[in-house]
Amino acid sequence: MKKCLFIFIISLFILPLQHGYGQACIEDSIIIKIVNRTIQSHENDTIYKPNGTIWKIKENHTPEIVLVNETETFLFDPKVYTLEMFNSNGLSLLDSVTYNDFILKNKKSIIIPEIENTKASIHILTKEELNKIFDSGGWEKYHRKYKYNPIVKISRSGINKEQDLAFIYYSATSGALAGAGFYVILKKENEKWIEKEYWLAWIA
């Protein structure tokens, strides 16, 4: 009994250090939210006229993505990507606690949680498997195997003390000149994570 009590007390101190201000299940739910959002954005293919107006929306029966199974950020440097820079680029809700938690979390990668989505096909690849494709054929080899379905990469999420605000990065790339990376602020409302603010970090 004393041993169990000791383990419980120790876990109260260890778990916050491992997961920052957010618990693992909260972080998983945010990652799953972003992945599903990315899938939804590929459900329809909007075709535009030369003047920029929509010609038609082609419905894809089964959206597909290639998801890297480990979290990562894209060239994130706190000396460049400061809190003030994010605030001035449209992420006004981002505070110092959530921002610092993001930096702390992303010093170590985690495995992406299992994602159940019956409306999509998700191909899970390790970084090593993806690198092998590009080392021996580049985008041409990738397109032969996965067509033009996007490679989705996601960071770990920074979470505030109240566990109702999250900051995360993700990217979707389907070619050398076809991709974009975003930083997103999510707010928990009625037990659901809602996207509130975005910043387009890069586009190709």
mmCIF file of C-alpha atoms in Angstrom, residues 31-188:
data_model
loop_
_atom_site.group_PDB
_atom_site.id
_atom_site.type_symbol
_atom_site.label_atom_id
_atom_site.label_comp_id
_atom_site.label_asym_id
_atom_site.label_seq_id
_atom_site.Cartn_x
_atom_site.Cartn_y
_atom_site.Cartn_z
ATOM 1 C CA ILE A 31 -3.273 16.068 -33.303
ATOM 2 C CA ILE A 32 -6.249 13.949 -34.396
ATOM 3 C CA LYS A 33 -8.298 17.132 -34.883
ATOM 4 C CA ILE A 34 -5.653 18.622 -37.191
ATOM 5 C CA VAL A 35 -5.257 15.406 -39.208
ATOM 6 C CA ASN A 36 -9.013 15.135 -39.741
ATOM 7 C CA ARG A 37 -9.161 18.802 -40.708
ATOM 8 C CA THR A 38 -6.450 18.198 -43.323
ATOM 9 C CA ILE A 39 -8.417 15.241 -44.697
ATOM 10 C CA GLN A 40 -11.576 17.345 -44.937
ATOM 11 C CA SER A 41 -9.724 19.983 -46.934
ATOM 12 C CA HIS A 42 -8.913 17.329 -49.558
ATOM 13 C CA GLU A 43 -12.412 15.882 -49.834
ATOM 14 C CA ASN A 44 -13.317 18.247 -52.652
ATOM 15 C CA ASP A 45 -11.254 19.477 -55.559
ATOM 16 C CA THR A 46 -12.195 23.058 -56.436
ATOM 17 C CA ILE A 47 -11.567 23.886 -60.108
ATOM 18 C CA TYR A 48 -11.298 27.595 -60.947
ATOM 19 C CA LYS A 49 -11.913 29.577 -64.132
ATOM 20 C CA PRO A 50 -9.079 31.782 -65.470
ATOM 21 C CA ASN A 51 -10.722 34.843 -63.904
ATOM 22 C CA GLY A 52 -10.553 33.265 -60.462
ATOM 23 C CA THR A 53 -14.208 32.292 -60.043
ATOM 24 C CA ILE A 54 -15.182 28.717 -59.235
ATOM 25 C CA TRP A 55 -16.011 26.578 -62.264
ATOM 26 C CA LYS A 56 -16.973 23.396 -60.446
ATOM 27 C CA ILE A 57 -16.243 21.392 -57.319
ATOM 28 C CA LYS A 58 -15.204 17.842 -58.060
ATOM 29 C CA GLU A 59 -16.017 15.469 -55.244
ATOM 30 C CA ASN A 60 -13.366 12.898 -54.438
ATOM 31 C CA HIS A 61 -14.891 9.661 -53.182
ATOM 32 C CA THR A 62 -12.067 8.707 -50.817
ATOM 33 C CA PRO A 63 -9.593 11.390 -49.722
ATOM 34 C CA GLU A 64 -6.071 10.069 -49.199
ATOM 35 C CA ILE A 65 -3.123 11.426 -47.275
ATOM 36 C CA VAL A 66 0.343 10.166 -46.408
ATOM 37 C CA LEU A 67 0.917 10.802 -42.711
ATOM 38 C CA VAL A 68 4.402 10.821 -41.185
ATOM 39 C CA ASN A 69 4.096 8.768 -38.007
ATOM 40 C CA GLU A 70 6.327 11.023 -35.864
ATOM 41 C CA THR A 71 5.838 14.630 -34.857
ATOM 42 C CA GLU A 72 8.206 17.313 -36.109
ATOM 43 C CA THR A 73 8.453 21.041 -36.747
ATOM 44 C CA PHE A 74 9.744 22.773 -39.847
ATOM 45 C CA LEU A 75 12.962 24.712 -39.218
ATOM 46 C CA PHE A 76 11.551 26.163 -35.994
ATOM 47 C CA ASP A 77 14.021 28.507 -34.330
ATOM 48 C CA PRO A 78 12.802 30.427 -31.222
ATOM 49 C CA LYS A 79 15.284 33.204 -32.038
ATOM 50 C CA VAL A 80 13.441 33.794 -35.319
ATOM 51 C CA TYR A 81 9.915 32.623 -34.526
ATOM 52 C CA THR A 82 9.354 34.743 -31.436
ATOM 53 C CA LEU A 83 6.083 35.156 -29.551
ATOM 54 C CA GLU A 84 5.893 38.764 -30.723
ATOM 55 C CA MET A 85 6.284 37.663 -34.339
ATOM 56 C CA PHE A 86 3.399 35.186 -34.056
ATOM 57 C CA ASN A 87 1.209 37.790 -32.340
ATOM 58 C CA SER A 88 1.892 40.323 -35.086
ATOM 59 C CA ASN A 89 1.082 37.755 -37.803
ATOM 60 C CA GLY A 90 -2.463 37.059 -36.714
ATOM 61 C CA LEU A 91 -2.036 34.710 -33.751
ATOM 62 C CA SER A 92 -3.210 37.214 -31.160
ATOM 63 C CA LEU A 93 -4.478 34.513 -28.773
ATOM 64 C CA LEU A 94 -1.038 32.936 -28.383
ATOM 65 C CA ASP A 95 0.359 33.625 -24.915
ATOM 66 C CA SER A 96 3.823 33.046 -23.460
ATOM 67 C CA VAL A 97 2.826 29.922 -21.495
ATOM 68 C CA THR A 98 1.383 28.133 -24.541
ATOM 69 C CA TYR A 99 4.273 29.281 -26.728
ATOM 70 C CA ASN A 100 6.929 28.075 -24.255
ATOM 71 C CA ASP A 101 5.105 24.766 -23.829
ATOM 72 C CA PHE A 102 5.239 24.327 -27.617
ATOM 73 C CA ILE A 103 9.014 24.860 -27.590
ATOM 74 C CA LEU A 104 9.474 22.470 -24.654
ATOM 75 C CA LYS A 105 7.309 19.712 -26.163
ATOM 76 C CA ASN A 106 8.947 19.846 -29.597
ATOM 77 C CA LYS A 107 12.386 19.127 -28.212
ATOM 78 C CA LYS A 108 11.246 15.498 -28.341
ATOM 79 C CA SER A 109 9.143 13.756 -30.980
ATOM 80 C CA ILE A 110 6.253 11.433 -30.202
ATOM 81 C CA ILE A 111 4.443 8.848 -32.306
ATOM 82 C CA ILE A 112 1.227 10.113 -33.915
ATOM 83 C CA PRO A 113 -1.810 8.505 -32.225
ATOM 84 C CA GLU A 114 -3.990 6.037 -34.097
ATOM 85 C CA ILE A 115 -6.564 7.872 -36.189
ATOM 86 C CA GLU A 116 -9.900 6.363 -37.127
ATOM 87 C CA ASN A 117 -11.480 7.989 -40.168
ATOM 88 C CA THR A 118 -13.825 5.825 -42.207
ATOM 89 C CA LYS A 119 -14.162 8.517 -44.895
ATOM 90 C CA ALA A 120 -10.468 8.589 -45.800
ATOM 91 C CA SER A 121 -7.465 6.455 -46.592
ATOM 92 C CA ILE A 122 -4.467 7.251 -44.383
ATOM 93 C CA HIS A 123 -1.083 5.836 -45.377
ATOM 94 C CA ILE A 124 1.266 5.843 -42.369
ATOM 95 C CA LEU A 125 4.976 6.169 -43.151
ATOM 96 C CA THR A 126 8.000 6.498 -40.921
ATOM 97 C CA LYS A 127 10.565 9.217 -41.594
ATOM 98 C CA GLU A 128 12.971 6.502 -42.713
ATOM 99 C CA GLU A 129 10.484 5.080 -45.230
ATOM 100 C CA LEU A 130 9.773 8.527 -46.625
ATOM 101 C CA ASN A 131 13.458 9.394 -46.884
ATOM 102 C CA LYS A 132 14.094 6.119 -48.721
ATOM 103 C CA ILE A 133 11.542 7.086 -51.382
ATOM 104 C CA PHE A 134 13.160 10.471 -51.965
ATOM 105 C CA ASP A 135 16.719 9.157 -51.801
ATOM 106 C CA SER A 136 16.030 6.775 -54.674
ATOM 107 C CA GLY A 137 13.689 8.656 -56.973
ATOM 108 C CA GLY A 138 12.376 11.856 -55.410
ATOM 109 C CA TRP A 139 8.927 13.192 -56.146
ATOM 110 C CA GLU A 140 8.656 11.116 -59.330
ATOM 111 C CA LYS A 141 8.891 7.895 -57.321
ATOM 112 C CA TYR A 142 6.555 9.258 -54.667
ATOM 113 C CA HIS A 143 3.905 10.199 -57.263
ATOM 114 C CA ARG A 144 4.078 6.762 -58.860
ATOM 115 C CA LYS A 145 3.242 5.155 -55.531
ATOM 116 C CA TYR A 146 0.994 7.707 -53.813
ATOM 117 C CA LYS A 147 -0.137 9.859 -56.770
ATOM 118 C CA TYR A 148 -0.531 13.504 -55.724
ATOM 119 C CA ASN A 149 -1.857 12.773 -52.262
ATOM 120 C CA PRO A 150 -0.249 15.137 -49.725
ATOM 121 C CA ILE A 151 2.439 14.266 -47.219
ATOM 122 C CA VAL A 152 1.159 15.536 -43.874
ATOM 123 C CA LYS A 153 3.552 16.395 -41.044
ATOM 124 C CA ILE A 154 2.464 17.614 -37.619
ATOM 125 C CA SER A 155 4.259 19.035 -34.602
ATOM 126 C CA ARG A 156 3.487 18.492 -30.967
ATOM 127 C CA SER A 157 1.091 21.032 -29.482
ATOM 128 C CA GLY A 158 1.778 23.668 -26.889
ATOM 129 C CA ILE A 159 -1.017 23.875 -24.297
ATOM 130 C CA ASN A 160 -1.788 26.500 -21.662
ATOM 131 C CA LYS A 161 -2.219 25.860 -17.918
ATOM 132 C CA GLU A 162 -6.011 25.812 -18.186
ATOM 133 C CA GLN A 163 -5.725 23.230 -20.980
ATOM 134 C CA ASP A 164 -8.187 25.101 -23.176
ATOM 135 C CA LEU A 165 -5.784 26.764 -25.636
ATOM 136 C CA ALA A 166 -3.425 24.974 -28.015
ATOM 137 C CA PHE A 167 -0.725 25.984 -30.511
ATOM 138 C CA ILE A 168 0.381 23.558 -33.238
ATOM 139 C CA TYR A 169 2.140 23.405 -36.611
ATOM 140 C CA TYR A 170 1.319 21.220 -39.611
ATOM 141 C CA SER A 171 2.199 21.010 -43.285
ATOM 142 C CA ALA A 172 0.761 19.314 -46.371
ATOM 143 C CA THR A 173 3.002 18.829 -49.426
ATOM 144 C CA SER A 174 2.218 17.018 -52.670
ATOM 145 C CA GLY A 175 5.083 18.192 -54.884
ATOM 146 C CA ALA A 176 8.252 20.247 -55.101
ATOM 147 C CA LEU A 177 6.170 23.349 -55.765
ATOM 148 C CA ALA A 178 2.921 22.275 -54.133
ATOM 149 C CA GLY A 179 2.733 22.614 -50.384
ATOM 150 C CA ALA A 180 2.161 24.852 -47.390
ATOM 151 C CA GLY A 181 2.858 24.982 -43.669
ATOM 152 C CA PHE A 182 0.573 26.496 -41.047
ATOM 153 C CA TYR A 183 0.668 27.469 -37.391
ATOM 154 C CA VAL A 184 -2.762 27.134 -35.771
ATOM 155 C CA ILE A 185 -4.374 28.296 -32.553
ATOM 156 C CA LEU A 186 -7.201 26.118 -31.221
ATOM 157 C CA LYS A 187 -9.601 26.895 -28.392
ATOM 158 C CA LYS A 188 -11.571 24.320 -26.435
#
